[in-house]
Amino acid sequence: MHDVAHTPHTEQHFEATETVRDIVIGLSDGLTVPFALAAGLSGAVASAHIVVLAGLAEIAAGSIAMGLGGYLAARGDAEHYASELVREQTEIVTRPQDEADEIYEIFEQYSVSREAATPVLQALQQNPGAYVDFMMRFELGLEKPAENRAHRSAATIAVSYIFGGLVPLLPYMLVADIGLALKFSVVITLVALAVFGAIKGRLVGTGTLRSAVQTTLIGGAAAAVAYGLARALNRS
Amino acid sequence: MHDVAHTPHTEQHFEATETVRDIVIGLSDGLTVPFALAAGLSGAVASAHIVVLAGLAEIAAGSIAMGLGGYLAARGDAEHYASELVREQTEIVTRPQDEADEIYEIFEQYSVSREAATPVLQALQQNPGAYVDFMMRFELGLEKPAENRAHRSAATIAVSYIFGGLVPLLPYMLVADIGLALKFSVVITLVALAVFGAIKGRLVGTGTLRSAVQTTLIGGAAAAVAYGLARALNRS
């Protein structure tokens, strides 16, 4: 990314694809919350069976809540875009002077005079479709959402959450001793968080090591607090 | 919002403030996931104590994961903005022709000719600060993040999650009979979800009733699946 000399100029600005973002959202919460819940419960209950039950219930609840939440958020964005589009399409016809003033105001923010902006305004007025697109992007800051984004987003987040959440639960399913299962769970989940954080850091450009440390610390902190809380409550 | 005749033109386009968004994020997951987890566990374990323990461990884990996640996301946005700002500041000096071509390309997408765009380009070139701001917004689609956004965002999300999560757990803390506690929890949480959804729908403009139905259905679906899964697993 920072290798300016060897990459074409247009590719220097990285944009995470929306699918990568959805996978990151699902995986990071999936690795963290069921992990912390299982660790917390194993500090308070004697049965690995209950830890697994609670963990799977959490994965079901979390993946549905996050998946449906992602679905509604994406659909809400699409509807918001569509309704603003209709509004702008109407306004360039019914209140052309207001829209022209908005164009001037946009450019004034960047110290571009009305005189300098007028040729752009005239060009836009000759092409209503482009005029509307320009207002959507530059007045409202809205991008046209991808088709079917809502369904894909929901499924990607939910599946990523499930995959992430099964990692910390596996030891409790396979190892009978709950103390030993906790240790295994801590080790494999912290490793998984570090690997996930490193890959994420490389993809989004925040730095491999730094991102790995961050995701591991969040997961570790959540698990430590949940463990401490459950132990303290169980004693009281 | 849709009362076009009585509101000034500039206020017609609603933008949820970032704090409202953070409260919505924290509350909607906080009301949903601990609720579903508690409902799921109460289908499988006999002790309300374990349901409360698991629920509180989940709230601790979820609020930390979401709060720290929100903190890092906001800080990442701020750093991304800062690094792209430096890049653009450098580029308008070191590769002025590339930047000028980018301006022309931006306008070409809206069928604005080079001739019409040239006065704007010249005005921007006379004001490097405005030129950089223009590129940040219109080439990269980046908005300057608010100061201290990361800390506030983390705290708001975490506290909202905790408040949301305590609602479904209260009956298990107060009612000894787990079956009765489940019924109370379902009723008060579905009511809380409906009220929250209605307020959210009014704030973000998706419609009060529709938003109330959506949030209630998500919470109900997550709880029903978690309950069914935990019961099925407990029998097997």
Short mmCIF file of C-alpha atoms in Angstrom, two decimals:
data_model
loop_
_atom_site.label_atom_id
_atom_site.label_comp_id
_atom_site.label_asym_id
_atom_site.label_seq_id
_atom_site.Cartn_x
_atom_site.Cartn_y
_atom_site.Cartn_z
CA MET A 1 0.00 0.00 0.00
CA HIS A 2 2.70 2.48 0.87
CA ASP A 3 4.91 1.44 -2.01
CA VAL A 4 4.11 4.59 -3.92
CA ALA A 5 6.84 4.16 -6.54
CA HIS A 6 5.68 0.76 -7.80
CA THR A 7 1.91 0.87 -7.73
CA PRO A 8 -0.38 2.74 -10.10
CA HIS A 9 -1.60 5.93 -8.50
CA THR A 10 -5.28 4.95 -8.45
CA GLU A 11 -4.63 1.89 -6.27
CA GLN A 12 -2.91 3.66 -3.42
CA HIS A 13 -6.03 4.29 -1.39
CA PHE A 14 -7.12 1.02 0.11
CA GLU A 15 -10.79 0.31 0.59
CA ALA A 16 -11.80 -2.82 2.46
CA THR A 17 -14.50 -4.58 0.51
CA GLU A 18 -17.80 -4.79 2.29
CA THR A 19 -17.57 -8.58 2.45
CA VAL A 20 -14.22 -8.39 4.25
CA ARG A 21 -15.73 -5.90 6.67
CA ASP A 22 -18.65 -8.25 7.34
CA ILE A 23 -16.32 -11.21 7.94
CA VAL A 24 -14.23 -9.08 10.30
CA ILE A 25 -17.33 -7.92 12.20
CA GLY A 26 -18.64 -11.47 12.62
CA LEU A 27 -15.32 -13.12 13.41
CA SER A 28 -14.09 -10.57 15.91
CA ASP A 29 -17.24 -10.69 18.02
CA GLY A 30 -17.63 -14.44 17.48
CA LEU A 31 -14.12 -15.15 18.74
CA THR A 32 -14.47 -12.75 21.66
CA VAL A 33 -17.91 -13.01 23.27
CA PRO A 34 -18.51 -16.81 23.37
CA PHE A 35 -14.88 -17.17 24.49
CA ALA A 36 -15.35 -14.75 27.36
CA LEU A 37 -18.71 -16.23 28.30
CA ALA A 38 -17.30 -19.78 28.39
CA ALA A 39 -14.28 -18.65 30.41
CA GLY A 40 -16.53 -16.73 32.79
CA LEU A 41 -18.89 -19.66 33.33
CA SER A 42 -16.04 -22.11 33.81
CA GLY A 43 -15.00 -19.98 36.77
CA ALA A 44 -18.41 -20.55 38.35
CA VAL A 45 -19.94 -23.86 37.28
CA ALA A 46 -18.51 -27.36 37.55
CA SER A 47 -19.99 -28.80 34.37
CA ALA A 48 -18.45 -28.42 30.92
CA HIS A 49 -21.89 -29.42 29.59
CA ILE A 50 -23.42 -26.16 30.88
CA VAL A 51 -20.54 -24.15 29.43
CA VAL A 52 -21.13 -25.75 26.02
CA LEU A 53 -24.89 -25.22 26.26
CA ALA A 54 -24.48 -21.58 27.22
CA GLY A 55 -21.83 -21.08 24.55
CA LEU A 56 -23.99 -22.59 21.79
CA ALA A 57 -27.03 -20.61 22.96
CA GLU A 58 -24.88 -17.47 22.84
CA ILE A 59 -23.64 -18.30 19.33
CA ALA A 60 -27.22 -18.86 18.15
CA ALA A 61 -28.41 -15.63 19.75
CA GLY A 62 -25.39 -13.58 18.71
CA SER A 63 -25.31 -14.75 15.11
CA ILE A 64 -29.04 -14.11 14.67
CA ALA A 65 -28.88 -10.72 16.36
CA MET A 66 -25.82 -9.65 14.38
CA GLY A 67 -26.95 -11.20 11.09
CA LEU A 68 -30.46 -9.78 11.21
CA GLY A 69 -29.04 -6.53 12.54
CA GLY A 70 -26.69 -6.38 9.57
CA TYR A 71 -29.55 -7.22 7.22
CA LEU A 72 -31.74 -4.43 8.54
CA ALA A 73 -28.88 -1.93 8.58
CA ALA A 74 -28.03 -2.69 4.94
CA ARG A 75 -31.69 -2.59 3.90
CA GLY A 76 -32.16 0.64 5.81
CA ASP A 77 -29.22 2.17 3.92
CA ALA A 78 -30.71 1.06 0.60
CA GLU A 79 -34.13 2.50 1.48
CA HIS A 80 -32.62 5.73 2.73
CA TYR A 81 -30.71 6.06 -0.54
CA ALA A 82 -33.83 5.35 -2.60
CA SER A 83 -35.98 7.87 -0.73
CA GLU A 84 -33.32 10.61 -0.90
CA LEU A 85 -32.90 9.87 -4.62
CA VAL A 86 -36.60 10.49 -5.26
CA ARG A 87 -36.42 13.67 -3.20
CA GLU A 88 -33.46 15.02 -5.15
CA GLN A 89 -35.07 14.04 -8.48
CA THR A 90 -38.14 16.01 -7.48
CA GLU A 91 -36.23 18.99 -6.14
CA ILE A 92 -34.11 19.63 -9.23
CA VAL A 93 -37.41 20.01 -11.10
CA THR A 94 -39.60 21.78 -8.53
CA ARG A 95 -37.03 24.03 -6.82
CA PRO A 96 -34.21 24.52 -9.33
CA GLN A 97 -32.99 27.72 -7.66
CA ASP A 98 -32.65 26.04 -4.25
CA GLU A 99 -30.65 23.23 -5.82
CA ALA A 100 -28.45 25.69 -7.70
CA ASP A 101 -27.81 27.52 -4.43
CA GLU A 102 -26.86 24.21 -2.81
CA ILE A 103 -24.29 23.62 -5.54
CA TYR A 104 -22.83 27.07 -4.90
CA GLU A 105 -22.79 26.38 -1.16
CA ILE A 106 -20.93 23.10 -1.66
CA PHE A 107 -18.23 24.86 -3.65
CA GLU A 108 -18.10 27.86 -1.30
CA GLN A 109 -16.95 25.53 1.48
CA TYR A 110 -13.82 25.02 -0.62
CA SER A 111 -13.36 28.72 -1.41
CA VAL A 112 -14.57 28.21 -4.98
CA SER A 113 -16.42 31.35 -6.14
CA ARG A 114 -19.86 31.36 -7.78
CA GLU A 115 -18.22 32.43 -11.03
CA ALA A 116 -15.87 29.44 -11.04
CA ALA A 117 -18.69 27.03 -10.08
CA THR A 118 -21.20 28.28 -12.65
CA PRO A 119 -19.87 26.25 -15.63
CA VAL A 120 -20.10 23.08 -13.51
CA LEU A 121 -23.66 23.95 -12.48
CA GLN A 122 -24.64 24.59 -16.10
CA ALA A 123 -23.16 21.28 -17.20
CA LEU A 124 -25.08 19.48 -14.44
CA GLN A 125 -28.33 21.24 -15.32
CA GLN A 126 -28.06 19.89 -18.86
CA ASN A 127 -27.91 16.33 -17.53
CA PRO A 128 -30.53 15.73 -14.81
CA GLY A 129 -29.35 12.17 -14.06
CA ALA A 130 -25.80 13.33 -13.41
CA TYR A 131 -27.13 16.34 -11.45
CA VAL A 132 -29.03 14.05 -9.09
CA ASP A 133 -26.06 11.69 -8.72
CA PHE A 134 -23.82 14.67 -7.96
CA MET A 135 -26.16 15.93 -5.23
CA MET A 136 -26.50 12.43 -3.72
CA ARG A 137 -22.76 12.10 -3.45
CA PHE A 138 -21.58 15.64 -2.74
CA GLU A 139 -24.46 17.20 -0.86
CA LEU A 140 -25.63 14.13 1.06
CA GLY A 141 -22.51 11.95 1.05
CA LEU A 142 -24.53 8.89 -0.01
CA GLU A 143 -23.16 6.08 -2.20
CA LYS A 144 -25.44 3.78 -4.15
CA PRO A 145 -25.58 0.50 -2.15
CA ALA A 146 -24.75 -2.74 -3.96
CA GLU A 147 -27.65 -4.95 -5.06
CA ASN A 148 -28.55 -7.78 -2.67
CA ARG A 149 -26.13 -6.33 -0.18
CA ALA A 150 -28.53 -6.87 2.71
CA HIS A 151 -28.88 -10.64 2.28
CA ARG A 152 -25.20 -11.24 1.68
CA SER A 153 -24.24 -9.04 4.59
CA ALA A 154 -26.55 -10.87 6.99
CA ALA A 155 -25.34 -14.31 5.92
CA THR A 156 -21.66 -13.35 5.97
CA ILE A 157 -21.80 -11.83 9.45
CA ALA A 158 -23.83 -14.72 10.90
CA VAL A 159 -21.64 -17.48 9.43
CA SER A 160 -18.45 -15.68 10.50
CA TYR A 161 -19.83 -15.32 14.01
CA ILE A 162 -20.65 -19.04 14.19
CA PHE A 163 -17.19 -20.07 12.94
CA GLY A 164 -15.51 -17.68 15.35
CA GLY A 165 -17.66 -18.79 18.27
CA LEU A 166 -17.03 -22.52 17.78
CA VAL A 167 -13.26 -22.08 18.28
CA PRO A 168 -13.35 -21.33 22.02
CA LEU A 169 -16.09 -23.94 22.63
CA LEU A 170 -14.31 -26.89 21.01
CA PRO A 171 -12.13 -27.71 24.06
CA TYR A 172 -15.20 -27.84 26.30
CA MET A 173 -16.78 -30.32 23.89
CA LEU A 174 -13.69 -32.52 23.70
CA VAL A 175 -12.08 -32.33 27.15
CA ALA A 176 -14.02 -33.64 30.12
CA ASP A 177 -12.09 -31.70 32.79
CA ILE A 178 -13.44 -28.15 32.84
CA GLY A 179 -10.23 -26.60 34.21
CA LEU A 180 -8.18 -28.22 31.46
CA ALA A 181 -10.78 -27.27 28.82
CA LEU A 182 -10.56 -23.64 29.99
CA LYS A 183 -6.78 -23.67 29.56
CA PHE A 184 -7.02 -25.17 26.07
CA SER A 185 -9.78 -22.70 25.18
CA VAL A 186 -7.70 -19.73 26.35
CA VAL A 187 -4.64 -20.86 24.38
CA ILE A 188 -6.35 -21.68 21.06
CA THR A 189 -8.62 -18.65 21.18
CA LEU A 190 -5.84 -16.19 21.96
CA VAL A 191 -3.82 -17.72 19.09
CA ALA A 192 -6.86 -17.49 16.80
CA LEU A 193 -7.44 -13.87 17.86
CA ALA A 194 -3.79 -13.02 17.18
CA VAL A 195 -3.85 -14.65 13.72
CA PHE A 196 -7.18 -13.03 12.89
CA GLY A 197 -5.93 -9.65 14.13
CA ALA A 198 -2.75 -9.94 12.09
CA ILE A 199 -4.64 -10.76 8.88
CA LYS A 200 -7.16 -8.01 9.57
CA GLY A 201 -4.35 -5.53 10.24
CA ARG A 202 -2.70 -6.41 6.96
CA LEU A 203 -5.99 -6.11 5.02
CA VAL A 204 -7.12 -2.79 6.44
CA GLY A 205 -3.64 -1.33 6.74
CA THR A 206 -3.42 -0.66 10.49
CA GLY A 207 -0.30 -2.82 10.81
CA THR A 208 -0.03 -6.57 11.32
CA LEU A 209 1.53 -6.72 14.80
CA ARG A 210 -0.44 -3.85 16.26
CA SER A 211 -3.77 -5.25 15.10
CA ALA A 212 -2.82 -8.72 16.39
CA VAL A 213 -2.02 -7.28 19.83
CA GLN A 214 -5.26 -5.26 19.88
CA THR A 215 -7.63 -8.12 19.03
CA THR A 216 -5.84 -10.45 21.47
CA LEU A 217 -6.03 -7.87 24.27
CA ILE A 218 -9.75 -7.21 23.70
CA GLY A 219 -10.56 -10.92 23.77
CA GLY A 220 -8.32 -11.49 26.76
CA ALA A 221 -9.72 -8.54 28.69
CA ALA A 222 -13.32 -9.56 28.02
CA ALA A 223 -12.61 -13.13 29.11
CA ALA A 224 -10.69 -12.04 32.22
CA VAL A 225 -13.45 -9.67 33.36
CA ALA A 226 -16.18 -12.24 32.68
CA TYR A 227 -14.20 -14.89 34.58
CA GLY A 228 -13.54 -12.60 37.53
CA LEU A 229 -17.13 -11.41 37.66
CA ALA A 230 -18.62 -14.91 37.51
CA ARG A 231 -16.24 -16.16 40.23
CA ALA A 232 -16.99 -13.19 42.48
CA LEU A 233 -20.76 -13.57 42.02
CA ASN A 234 -20.61 -17.29 42.61
CA ARG A 235 -18.84 -16.80 45.95
CA SER A 236 -21.22 -14.12 47.18
CA MET B 1 -38.99 14.99 8.64
CA HIS B 2 -41.33 14.60 5.72
CA ASP B 3 -43.14 17.81 6.51
CA VAL B 4 -41.54 19.58 3.58
CA ALA B 5 -43.79 22.62 3.71
CA HIS B 6 -42.96 23.62 7.28
CA THR B 7 -39.26 22.90 7.71
CA PRO B 8 -36.37 24.89 6.28
CA HIS B 9 -34.94 23.19 3.23
CA THR B 10 -31.54 22.44 4.77
CA GLU B 11 -33.03 20.41 7.59
CA GLN B 12 -34.97 17.96 5.49
CA HIS B 13 -32.20 15.39 5.27
CA PHE B 14 -32.01 13.67 8.61
CA GLU B 15 -28.69 12.52 9.96
CA ALA B 16 -28.64 10.44 13.11
CA THR B 17 -26.01 11.82 15.42
CA GLU B 18 -23.17 9.47 16.15
CA THR B 19 -24.12 9.27 19.83
CA VAL B 20 -27.64 8.14 18.95
CA ARG B 21 -26.14 5.53 16.63
CA ASP B 22 -23.87 4.27 19.43
CA ILE B 23 -26.77 4.05 21.89
CA VAL B 24 -28.83 2.17 19.30
CA ILE B 25 -25.95 -0.25 18.61
CA GLY B 26 -25.40 -0.97 22.30
CA LEU B 27 -29.06 -1.19 23.30
CA SER B 28 -30.23 -3.35 20.42
CA ASP B 29 -27.57 -5.99 20.99
CA GLY B 30 -27.77 -5.63 24.77
CA LEU B 31 -31.53 -6.23 24.79
CA THR B 32 -31.27 -9.12 22.31
CA VAL B 33 -28.28 -11.33 23.11
CA PRO B 34 -28.41 -11.62 26.93
CA PHE B 35 -32.20 -12.06 26.58
CA ALA B 36 -31.79 -14.93 24.12
CA LEU B 37 -28.98 -16.50 26.12
CA ALA B 38 -31.01 -16.40 29.33
CA ALA B 39 -34.08 -17.80 27.58
CA GLY B 40 -31.96 -20.52 25.97
CA LEU B 41 -30.33 -21.55 29.24
CA SER B 42 -33.61 -21.55 31.12
CA GLY B 43 -34.75 -24.21 28.66
CA ALA B 44 -31.84 -26.42 29.74
CA VAL B 45 -30.78 -25.73 33.33
CA ALA B 46 -32.86 -25.80 36.50
CA SER B 47 -31.12 -22.99 38.35
CA ALA B 48 -31.94 -19.31 37.92
CA HIS B 49 -28.58 -18.64 39.57
CA ILE B 50 -26.72 -20.11 36.58
CA VAL B 51 -28.88 -18.12 34.17
CA VAL B 52 -28.01 -14.92 36.03
CA LEU B 53 -24.30 -15.84 36.16
CA ALA B 54 -24.20 -16.61 32.45
CA GLY B 55 -26.19 -13.50 31.65
CA LEU B 56 -23.91 -11.22 33.66
CA ALA B 57 -20.80 -12.88 32.20
CA GLU B 58 -22.28 -12.29 28.74
CA ILE B 59 -23.02 -8.64 29.53
CA ALA B 60 -19.45 -8.15 30.78
CA ALA B 61 -18.00 -9.87 27.72
CA GLY B 62 -20.34 -8.24 25.23
CA SER B 63 -20.00 -4.71 26.58
CA ILE B 64 -16.20 -4.95 26.64
CA ALA B 65 -16.03 -6.50 23.17
CA MET B 66 -18.45 -3.97 21.70
CA GLY B 67 -17.06 -0.98 23.60
CA LEU B 68 -13.42 -1.72 22.80
CA GLY B 69 -14.44 -2.69 19.27
CA GLY B 70 -16.17 0.67 18.88
CA TYR B 71 -13.12 2.43 20.34
CA LEU B 72 -10.73 0.78 17.90
CA ALA B 73 -13.06 1.32 14.94
CA ALA B 74 -13.36 5.03 15.72
CA ARG B 75 -9.62 5.38 16.34
CA GLY B 76 -8.91 3.49 13.14
CA ASP B 77 -11.14 5.90 11.22
CA ALA B 78 -9.31 8.87 12.75
CA GLU B 79 -5.90 7.41 11.88
CA HIS B 80 -7.01 6.51 8.37
CA TYR B 81 -8.21 10.08 7.89
CA ALA B 82 -4.94 11.52 9.23
CA SER B 83 -2.74 9.33 7.03
CA GLU B 84 -4.78 10.02 3.89
CA LEU B 85 -4.68 13.74 4.72
CA VAL B 86 -0.86 13.71 4.81
CA ARG B 87 -0.82 11.77 1.54
CA GLU B 88 -3.10 14.25 -0.21
CA GLN B 89 -1.15 17.21 1.20
CA THR B 90 2.02 15.70 -0.25
CA GLU B 91 0.49 14.79 -3.58
CA ILE B 92 -0.92 18.20 -4.44
CA VAL B 93 2.67 19.45 -4.13
CA THR B 94 4.67 16.55 -5.62
CA ARG B 95 2.29 15.38 -8.36
CA PRO B 96 0.11 18.35 -9.22
CA GLN B 97 -0.76 16.99 -12.67
CA ASP B 98 -2.02 13.67 -11.24
CA GLU B 99 -4.19 15.54 -8.75
CA ALA B 100 -5.53 17.82 -11.48
CA ASP B 101 -6.39 14.74 -13.55
CA GLU B 102 -8.20 13.29 -10.54
CA ILE B 103 -10.30 16.44 -10.29
CA TYR B 104 -11.18 16.13 -13.98
CA GLU B 105 -12.03 12.44 -13.49
CA ILE B 106 -14.34 13.24 -10.57
CA PHE B 107 -16.27 15.73 -12.69
CA GLU B 108 -16.26 13.48 -15.79
CA GLN B 109 -18.30 10.93 -13.83
CA TYR B 110 -21.03 13.57 -13.81
CA SER B 111 -20.64 14.48 -17.49
CA VAL B 112 -18.93 17.77 -16.60
CA SER B 113 -16.36 18.61 -19.26
CA ARG B 114 -12.73 19.58 -18.60
CA GLU B 115 -13.54 23.10 -19.78
CA ALA B 116 -16.36 23.48 -17.25
CA ALA B 117 -14.27 21.98 -14.45
CA THR B 118 -11.14 24.06 -15.09
CA PRO B 119 -12.29 27.21 -13.18
CA VAL B 120 -13.01 25.04 -10.13
CA LEU B 121 -9.60 23.38 -10.42
CA GLN B 122 -7.89 26.76 -10.69
CA ALA B 123 -9.73 28.06 -7.64
CA LEU B 124 -8.71 24.98 -5.65
CA GLN B 125 -5.10 25.27 -6.76
CA GLN B 126 -4.97 28.79 -5.32
CA ASN B 127 -6.02 27.46 -1.91
CA PRO B 128 -4.08 24.29 -0.97
CA GLY B 129 -6.01 23.73 2.26
CA ALA B 130 -9.35 23.76 0.46
CA TYR B 131 -7.86 21.64 -2.34
CA VAL B 132 -6.85 18.91 0.13
CA ASP B 133 -10.23 19.07 1.90
CA PHE B 134 -11.98 18.77 -1.46
CA MET B 135 -9.98 15.68 -2.41
CA MET B 136 -10.55 14.09 1.02
CA ARG B 137 -14.28 14.51 0.68
CA PHE B 138 -14.91 14.05 -3.03
CA GLU B 139 -12.15 11.72 -4.17
CA LEU B 140 -11.93 9.56 -1.03
CA GLY B 141 -15.33 10.13 0.56
CA LEU B 142 -13.75 10.75 3.97
CA GLU B 143 -15.20 13.09 6.60
CA LYS B 144 -13.09 14.55 9.37
CA PRO B 145 -13.88 12.50 12.51
CA ALA B 146 -14.98 14.36 15.65
CA GLU B 147 -12.39 14.88 18.41
CA ASN B 148 -12.45 12.31 21.22
CA ARG B 149 -14.98 10.33 19.24
CA ALA B 150 -13.25 7.03 20.06
CA HIS B 151 -13.54 7.32 23.85
CA ARG B 152 -17.09 8.57 23.83
CA SER B 153 -18.13 5.94 21.33
CA ALA B 154 -16.65 3.12 23.43
CA ALA B 155 -18.27 4.32 26.65
CA THR B 156 -21.66 4.96 25.05
CA ILE B 157 -21.85 1.56 23.39
CA ALA B 158 -20.68 -0.31 26.50
CA VAL B 159 -23.04 1.47 28.92
CA SER B 160 -25.99 1.04 26.53
CA TYR B 161 -25.20 -2.66 26.22
CA ILE B 162 -25.11 -3.05 30.02
CA PHE B 163 -28.44 -1.21 30.48
CA GLY B 164 -30.04 -3.24 27.70
CA GLY B 165 -28.68 -6.52 29.02
CA LEU B 166 -29.91 -6.00 32.59
CA VAL B 167 -33.57 -5.78 31.48
CA PRO B 168 -33.99 -9.46 30.53
CA LEU B 169 -31.94 -10.62 33.56
CA LEU B 170 -33.92 -8.76 36.23
CA PRO B 171 -36.72 -11.38 36.48
CA TYR B 172 -34.16 -14.16 37.02
CA MET B 173 -32.67 -12.13 39.87
CA LEU B 174 -36.03 -11.42 41.50
CA VAL B 175 -38.17 -14.51 40.83
CA ALA B 176 -37.06 -17.84 42.30
CA ASP B 177 -39.04 -20.06 39.90
CA ILE B 178 -37.09 -20.27 36.64
CA GLY B 179 -40.15 -20.97 34.48
CA LEU B 180 -41.93 -17.93 35.86
CA ALA B 181 -38.77 -15.82 35.55
CA LEU B 182 -38.54 -16.82 31.86
CA LYS B 183 -42.13 -15.70 31.25
CA PHE B 184 -41.54 -12.35 32.97
CA SER B 185 -38.26 -11.93 31.08
CA VAL B 186 -39.93 -12.62 27.72
CA VAL B 187 -42.73 -10.15 28.40
CA ILE B 188 -40.66 -7.24 29.71
CA THR B 189 -37.91 -7.69 27.12
CA LEU B 190 -40.29 -7.88 24.17
CA VAL B 191 -42.01 -4.75 25.49
CA ALA B 192 -38.62 -3.04 25.92
CA LEU B 193 -37.60 -4.11 22.40
CA ALA B 194 -40.84 -2.74 20.96
CA VAL B 195 -40.47 0.59 22.77
CA PHE B 196 -36.81 0.85 21.82
CA GLY B 197 -37.62 -0.06 18.20
CA ALA B 198 -40.39 2.52 18.05
CA ILE B 199 -38.13 5.30 19.36
CA LYS B 200 -35.31 4.22 17.05
CA GLY B 201 -37.70 4.13 14.08
CA ARG B 202 -38.88 7.64 14.84
CA LEU B 203 -35.30 8.93 15.23
CA VAL B 204 -33.85 7.39 12.07
CA GLY B 205 -37.00 7.78 10.02
CA THR B 206 -37.76 4.16 9.11
CA GLY B 207 -41.22 4.42 10.67
CA THR B 208 -42.26 3.85 14.27
CA LEU B 209 -44.42 0.74 13.95
CA ARG B 210 -42.25 -1.00 11.39
CA SER B 211 -39.09 -0.51 13.43
CA ALA B 212 -40.86 -1.69 16.60
CA VAL B 213 -41.98 -4.87 14.85
CA GLN B 214 -38.49 -5.49 13.44
CA THR B 215 -36.57 -5.17 16.72
CA THR B 216 -39.16 -7.27 18.54
CA LEU B 217 -38.99 -9.99 15.89
CA ILE B 218 -35.18 -10.11 15.93
CA GLY B 219 -35.06 -10.41 19.71
CA GLY B 220 -37.89 -12.94 19.71
CA ALA B 221 -36.32 -15.02 16.94
CA ALA B 222 -32.91 -15.05 18.62
CA ALA B 223 -34.45 -16.07 21.95
CA ALA B 224 -36.66 -18.75 20.36
CA VAL B 225 -33.76 -20.33 18.46
CA ALA B 226 -31.47 -20.22 21.50
CA TYR B 227 -34.21 -21.77 23.65
CA GLY B 228 -34.97 -24.53 21.11
CA LEU B 229 -31.28 -25.27 20.56
CA ALA B 230 -30.47 -25.49 24.28
CA ARG B 231 -33.48 -27.76 24.95
CA ALA B 232 -32.61 -30.03 22.02
CA LEU B 233 -28.96 -30.28 23.08
CA ASN B 234 -29.90 -30.94 26.69
CA ARG B 235 -32.11 -33.87 25.70
CA SER B 236 -29.54 -35.48 23.43
#
